[in-house]
Amino acid sequence: MLGYFSCINFINSDDKLRRGSIVARYWLYVTNEENWRVVRGRHVWGVSDRYKRRIEEIREDDFLVFYVRLKRIAASSGPPRGPT
């Protein structure tokens, strides 16, 4: 498994998507496990200044979908060795 997805909706509990309302959009963000813990625990998603304009486009009814990259458990630096 390389990673997993999680979806968060920042809609107010009193608001519902009604007929004729603006359709919610989905935003996909890729992060690592450490940053995901901050997002889940503190409800904060920090980005660099280069993404400021994009973040400002998010509306209350939108969904943020996070893809969490998992750490590699094993890595190889060369071909496998046979018996010596």
Rosetta silent file (secondary structure, phi, psi, omega in degrees, C-alpha in Angstrom):
SEQUENCE: MLGYFSCINFINSDDKLRRGSIVARYWLYVTNEENWRVVRGRHVWGVSDRYKRRIEEIREDDFLVFYVRLKRIAASSGPPRGPT
SCORE:     score description
SCORE:     0.000 S_00000001
   1 L     0.000  126.779 -178.072    0.000    0.000    0.000 S_00000001
   2 L   -90.415  -25.739 -177.822    1.504    3.326   -1.047 S_00000001
   3 E  -179.015 -175.217  178.081   -0.918    5.638    0.722 S_00000001
   4 E  -146.173  162.130 -179.363   -4.515    6.292    1.611 S_00000001
   5 E  -107.142  149.158  171.519   -7.196    8.900    1.022 S_00000001
   6 E  -142.930  143.507 -177.063   -9.233   10.852    3.522 S_00000001
   7 E  -121.247  132.545  178.308  -11.960   13.381    2.819 S_00000001
   8 E  -123.617  134.356  175.982  -12.922   16.308    5.036 S_00000001
   9 E  -111.296  123.378 -179.314  -15.923   18.565    4.474 S_00000001
  10 L   -96.065   29.262  179.497  -15.695   22.005    6.032 S_00000001
  11 L   -76.170  144.232  175.260  -19.411   22.718    5.581 S_00000001
  12 L   -66.539  145.615 -177.154  -21.264   24.257    8.538 S_00000001
  13 L   -63.753  -27.392  179.879  -23.538   21.754   10.274 S_00000001
  14 L   -79.722  -21.339 -177.567  -26.567   24.029    9.711 S_00000001
  15 L   -86.843  141.814  174.744  -25.888   24.350    5.972 S_00000001
  16 L  -132.378  151.231  173.648  -27.044   21.715    3.510 S_00000001
  17 L   -73.238  117.992 -177.284  -26.582   21.485   -0.230 S_00000001
  18 L  -108.103  161.538  176.046  -29.985   22.481   -1.546 S_00000001
  19 L   -58.348  129.519  179.422  -31.525   22.265   -4.990 S_00000001
  20 L    89.959   -5.065  179.181  -30.265   25.229   -6.984 S_00000001
  21 L   -84.017  169.138  178.851  -27.273   25.831   -4.723 S_00000001
  22 L   -69.132  135.352 -179.061  -23.689   25.880   -5.909 S_00000001
  23 L   -74.591  137.958  178.603  -22.290   22.381   -6.272 S_00000001
  24 L   -66.647  146.869  176.559  -19.439   21.512   -3.929 S_00000001
  25 L  -107.910  157.924  177.778  -16.000   21.051   -5.448 S_00000001
  26 E  -111.522  135.029  179.451  -13.347   18.527   -4.460 S_00000001
  27 E  -119.185  128.553 -179.178   -9.728   19.545   -3.859 S_00000001
  28 E  -103.514  126.358  177.499   -6.964   16.927   -3.791 S_00000001
  29 E  -126.373  139.411  179.170   -3.911   17.521   -1.611 S_00000001
  30 E  -106.076  132.946 -179.484   -0.951   15.198   -1.147 S_00000001
  31 E  -146.672  175.615  176.752    0.786   15.093    2.219 S_00000001
  32 E  -103.673  174.409 -175.841    2.843   12.827    4.451 S_00000001
  33 H   -62.076  -40.227 -178.458    1.806   11.051    7.649 S_00000001
  34 H   -62.134  -48.153  179.025    3.360   13.650    9.958 S_00000001
  35 H   -67.207  -33.278  178.906    1.515   16.566    8.349 S_00000001
  36 H   -62.855  -38.387  177.362   -1.693   14.520    8.192 S_00000001
  37 H   -60.749  -37.124  177.506   -1.595   14.117   11.981 S_00000001
  38 H   -67.112  -44.928  179.172   -1.486   17.929   12.290 S_00000001
  39 H   -57.998  -48.791 -178.615   -4.408   18.333    9.869 S_00000001
  40 H   -68.186  -41.868 -174.823   -6.514   15.803   11.795 S_00000001
  41 H   -78.275  -38.094 -174.933   -5.509   16.933   15.271 S_00000001
  42 H  -110.447   -5.547 -177.743   -5.505   20.715   14.866 S_00000001
  43 L    56.373   44.669 -179.550   -7.783   21.164   11.825 S_00000001
  44 L  -131.129  135.734  175.626   -5.050   23.216   10.160 S_00000001
  45 L  -126.132  108.057 -178.573   -3.604   22.811    6.674 S_00000001
  46 L   -93.619  138.865  177.773   -0.481   24.888    6.098 S_00000001
  47 L  -136.052  162.249  177.710    0.804   25.687    2.624 S_00000001
  48 L   -76.682  166.145 -177.810    3.563   27.838    1.178 S_00000001
  49 H   -58.681  -27.772 -177.408    2.883   31.291   -0.261 S_00000001
  50 H   -65.830  -18.942  179.481    2.926   29.951   -3.818 S_00000001
  51 H  -101.861    6.323 -175.660   -0.421   28.180   -3.156 S_00000001
  52 H   -56.972  -48.215 -177.973   -2.127   31.150   -1.470 S_00000001
  53 H   -61.176  -41.299  179.896   -4.276   32.088   -4.466 S_00000001
  54 H   -64.844  -43.283 -179.803   -5.431   28.490   -4.941 S_00000001
  55 H   -63.218  -35.536 -179.851   -6.335   28.118   -1.244 S_00000001
  56 H   -65.687  -15.977  179.132   -8.384   31.334   -1.394 S_00000001
  57 L   -80.904  -12.234 -178.117  -10.646   29.652   -3.988 S_00000001
  58 L   -71.779  132.863  178.326  -11.895   27.063   -1.464 S_00000001
  59 L  -107.478  165.649 -178.745  -15.495   27.608   -0.337 S_00000001
  60 L   -58.002  -35.975 -176.262  -17.273   26.352    2.782 S_00000001
  61 L   -82.341   -3.296 -177.420  -19.222   23.702    0.856 S_00000001
  62 L   -77.339  158.638  176.120  -16.111   22.232   -0.785 S_00000001
  63 E  -108.742  135.596  173.474  -14.494   18.938    0.149 S_00000001
  64 E  -103.428  122.384  179.357  -10.762   18.616    0.774 S_00000001
  65 E  -108.259  122.868 -179.358   -9.441   15.185   -0.147 S_00000001
  66 E  -106.911  130.139  171.378   -6.039   14.315    1.278 S_00000001
  67 E  -101.847  117.805 -176.694   -3.823   11.601   -0.149 S_00000001
  68 E   -99.604  115.434  177.857   -1.426   10.534    2.585 S_00000001
  69 E   -77.175  131.889  178.186    1.855    9.090    1.321 S_00000001
  70 L   -90.678  153.460  178.001    3.145    6.299    3.496 S_00000001
  71 L   -71.418  147.533  174.805    6.813    5.860    4.354 S_00000001
  72 L   -75.075  133.260 -177.869    8.723    3.187    2.541 S_00000001
  73 L   -85.595  -37.012 -178.974    9.418    0.322    4.851 S_00000001
  74 L  -136.251  146.759  177.497   12.235   -1.279    2.842 S_00000001
  75 L  -140.310  151.589  179.881   14.524   -0.033    0.102 S_00000001
  76 L  -119.267  137.941  179.577   17.193   -1.690   -1.988 S_00000001
  77 L  -106.168    2.244 -179.667   20.389   -0.038   -3.151 S_00000001
  78 L  -169.015 -178.407 -179.559   21.549   -2.807   -5.465 S_00000001
  79 L   -69.523  153.755  178.215   20.764   -6.222   -6.897 S_00000001
  80 L   -65.586  148.490  179.823   20.004   -9.067   -4.485 S_00000001
  81 L   -99.614  143.468  175.284   22.967  -11.235   -3.536 S_00000001
  82 L   -87.923 -178.009  177.974   23.027  -14.986   -3.811 S_00000001
  83 L   -61.991  142.756 -179.891   24.668  -17.384   -1.379 S_00000001
  84 L  -105.242    0.000    0.000   28.385  -16.773   -0.946 S_00000001
